[in-house]
Short mmCIF file of C-alpha atoms in Angstrom, two decimals:
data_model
loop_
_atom_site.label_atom_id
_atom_site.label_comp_id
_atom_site.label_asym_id
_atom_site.label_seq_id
_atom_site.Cartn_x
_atom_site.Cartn_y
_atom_site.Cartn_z
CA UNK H 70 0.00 0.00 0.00
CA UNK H 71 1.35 3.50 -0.62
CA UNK H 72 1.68 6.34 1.94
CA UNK H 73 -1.67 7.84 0.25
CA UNK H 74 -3.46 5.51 0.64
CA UNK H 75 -2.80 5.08 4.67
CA UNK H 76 -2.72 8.65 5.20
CA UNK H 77 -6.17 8.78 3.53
CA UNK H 78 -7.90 5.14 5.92
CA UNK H 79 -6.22 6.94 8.98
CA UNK H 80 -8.43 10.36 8.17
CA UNK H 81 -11.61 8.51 7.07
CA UNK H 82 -10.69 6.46 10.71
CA UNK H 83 -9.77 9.71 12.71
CA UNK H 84 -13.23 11.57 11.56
CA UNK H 85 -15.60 8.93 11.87
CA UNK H 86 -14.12 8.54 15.68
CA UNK H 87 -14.53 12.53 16.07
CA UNK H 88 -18.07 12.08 15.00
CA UNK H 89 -18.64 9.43 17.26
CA UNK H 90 -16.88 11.36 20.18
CA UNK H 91 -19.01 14.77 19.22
CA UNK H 92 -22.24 12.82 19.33
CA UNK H 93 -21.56 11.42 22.74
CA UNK H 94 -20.40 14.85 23.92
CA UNK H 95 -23.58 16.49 22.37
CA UNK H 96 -26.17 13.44 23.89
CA UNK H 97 -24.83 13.79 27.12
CA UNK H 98 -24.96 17.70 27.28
CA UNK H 99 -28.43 17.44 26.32
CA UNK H 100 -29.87 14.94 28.86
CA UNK H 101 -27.48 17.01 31.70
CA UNK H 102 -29.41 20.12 30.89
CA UNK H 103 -32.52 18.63 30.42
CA UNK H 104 -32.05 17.10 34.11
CA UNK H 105 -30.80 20.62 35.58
CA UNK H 106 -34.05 22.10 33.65
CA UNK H 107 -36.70 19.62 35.25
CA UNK H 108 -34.40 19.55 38.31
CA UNK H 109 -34.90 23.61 38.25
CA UNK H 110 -38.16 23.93 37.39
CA UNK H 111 -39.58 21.10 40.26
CA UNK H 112 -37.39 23.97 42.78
CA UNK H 113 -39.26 26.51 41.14
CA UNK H 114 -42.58 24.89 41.81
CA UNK H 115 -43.08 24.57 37.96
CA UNK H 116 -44.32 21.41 36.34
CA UNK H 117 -41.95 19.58 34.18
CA UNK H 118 -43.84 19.43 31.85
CA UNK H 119 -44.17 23.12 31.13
CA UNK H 120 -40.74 23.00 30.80
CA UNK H 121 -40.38 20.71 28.35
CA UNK H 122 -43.66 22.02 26.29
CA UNK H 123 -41.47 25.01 26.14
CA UNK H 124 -38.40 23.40 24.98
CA UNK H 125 -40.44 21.80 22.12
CA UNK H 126 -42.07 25.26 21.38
CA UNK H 127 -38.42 27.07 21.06
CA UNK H 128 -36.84 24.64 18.80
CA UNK H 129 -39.53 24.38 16.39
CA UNK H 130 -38.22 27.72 14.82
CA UNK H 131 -34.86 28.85 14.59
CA UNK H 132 -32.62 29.45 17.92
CA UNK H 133 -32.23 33.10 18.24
CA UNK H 134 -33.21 35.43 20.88
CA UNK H 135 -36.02 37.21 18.53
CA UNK H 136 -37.65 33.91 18.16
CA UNK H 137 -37.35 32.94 21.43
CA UNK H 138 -38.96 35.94 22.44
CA UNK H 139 -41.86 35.59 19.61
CA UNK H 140 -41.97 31.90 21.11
CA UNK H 141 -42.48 32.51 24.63
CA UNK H 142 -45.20 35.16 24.15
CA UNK H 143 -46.88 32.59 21.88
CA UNK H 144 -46.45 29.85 24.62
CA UNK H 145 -47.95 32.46 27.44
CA UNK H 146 -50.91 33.18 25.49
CA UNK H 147 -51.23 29.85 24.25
CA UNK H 148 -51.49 29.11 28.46
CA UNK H 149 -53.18 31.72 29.41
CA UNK H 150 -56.09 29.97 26.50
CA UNK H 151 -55.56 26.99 27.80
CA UNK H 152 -56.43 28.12 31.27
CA UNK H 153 -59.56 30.34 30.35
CA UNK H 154 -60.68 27.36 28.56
CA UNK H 155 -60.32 25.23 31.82
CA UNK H 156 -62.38 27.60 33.42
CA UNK H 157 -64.75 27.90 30.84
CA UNK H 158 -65.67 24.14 31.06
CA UNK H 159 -67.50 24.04 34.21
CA UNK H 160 -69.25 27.56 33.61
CA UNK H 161 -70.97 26.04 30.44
CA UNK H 162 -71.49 22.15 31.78
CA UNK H 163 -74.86 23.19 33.81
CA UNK H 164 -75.90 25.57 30.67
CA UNK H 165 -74.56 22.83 27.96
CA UNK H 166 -74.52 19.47 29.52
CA UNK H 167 -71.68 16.89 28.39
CA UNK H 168 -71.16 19.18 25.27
CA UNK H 169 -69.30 21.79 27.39
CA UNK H 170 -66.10 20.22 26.65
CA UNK H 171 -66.32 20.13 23.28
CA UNK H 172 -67.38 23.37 22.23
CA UNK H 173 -65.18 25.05 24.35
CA UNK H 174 -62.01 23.64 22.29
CA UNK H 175 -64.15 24.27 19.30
CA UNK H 176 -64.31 28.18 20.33
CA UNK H 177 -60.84 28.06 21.36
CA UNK H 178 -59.62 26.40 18.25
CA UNK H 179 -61.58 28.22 15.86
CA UNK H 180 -59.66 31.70 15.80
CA UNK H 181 -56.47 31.23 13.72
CA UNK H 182 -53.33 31.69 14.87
CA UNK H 183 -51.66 32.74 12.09
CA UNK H 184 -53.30 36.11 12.06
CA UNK H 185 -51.35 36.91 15.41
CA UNK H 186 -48.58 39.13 15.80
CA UNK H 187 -46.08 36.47 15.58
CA UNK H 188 -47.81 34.59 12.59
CA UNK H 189 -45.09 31.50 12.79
CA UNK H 190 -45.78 30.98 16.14
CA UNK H 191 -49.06 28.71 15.35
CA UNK H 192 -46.92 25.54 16.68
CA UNK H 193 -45.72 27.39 19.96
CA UNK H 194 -49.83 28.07 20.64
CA UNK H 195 -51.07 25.02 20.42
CA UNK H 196 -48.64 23.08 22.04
CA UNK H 197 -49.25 25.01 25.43
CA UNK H 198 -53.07 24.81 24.81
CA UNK H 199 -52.07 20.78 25.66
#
């Protein structure tokens, strides 16, 4: 074999164990900071799962502060809905019987999203109306 022909196995070799290396690096980052998140948020008397609902909402647009700003105001409001429409529920049951529950998410899912300020922002909504 010629010299070229190692040099170029030992790269191929050397990357695909960099890869491997940067993966492992990246997983583990990711579940340590999810666990410090859920960790923080249970000392914050936040559900998890709020947390994480947020997590998905941020990273289904780009990372930037702008967006994360756009998505967190999304998220709130898409709460706040979620709540009023929690509350809503048992204000119509007596009036509306066992259909309370469905047109309440049929009000609250009727007005579109994407005629909001932050018209990208749909996902971000309904995610925190779960």
């Amino acid at each position: 074999m010629s010299h070229e022909t190692n040099t170029t196995a030992s790269t191929a070799q050397g990357a695909r164990n960099t890869g491997t290396w940067l993966y492992i690096i990246l997983t583990l980052t990711a579940a340590l900071t999810a666990a410090t998140a859920a960790q923080t948020s249970l000392l914050l008397t936040l559900p998890p799962w709020a947390m994480f609902m947020g997590w998905v909402a941020y990273f289904t647009r780009r990372p930037s502060a702008a967006e994360g700003f756009q998505t967190w105001v999304c998220t709130v409001l898409g709460l706040c809905v979620g709540a009023a429409a929690i509350l809503a529920v048992p204000l119509l049951a007596p009036t509306l019987g066992s259909v309370a529950f469905p047109v309440v998410v049929l009000c609250v899912a009727l007005p579109s999203f994407r005629h909001a300020a932050f018209r990208s922002s749909a996902t971000c909504s309904v995610i925190s109306l779960g």
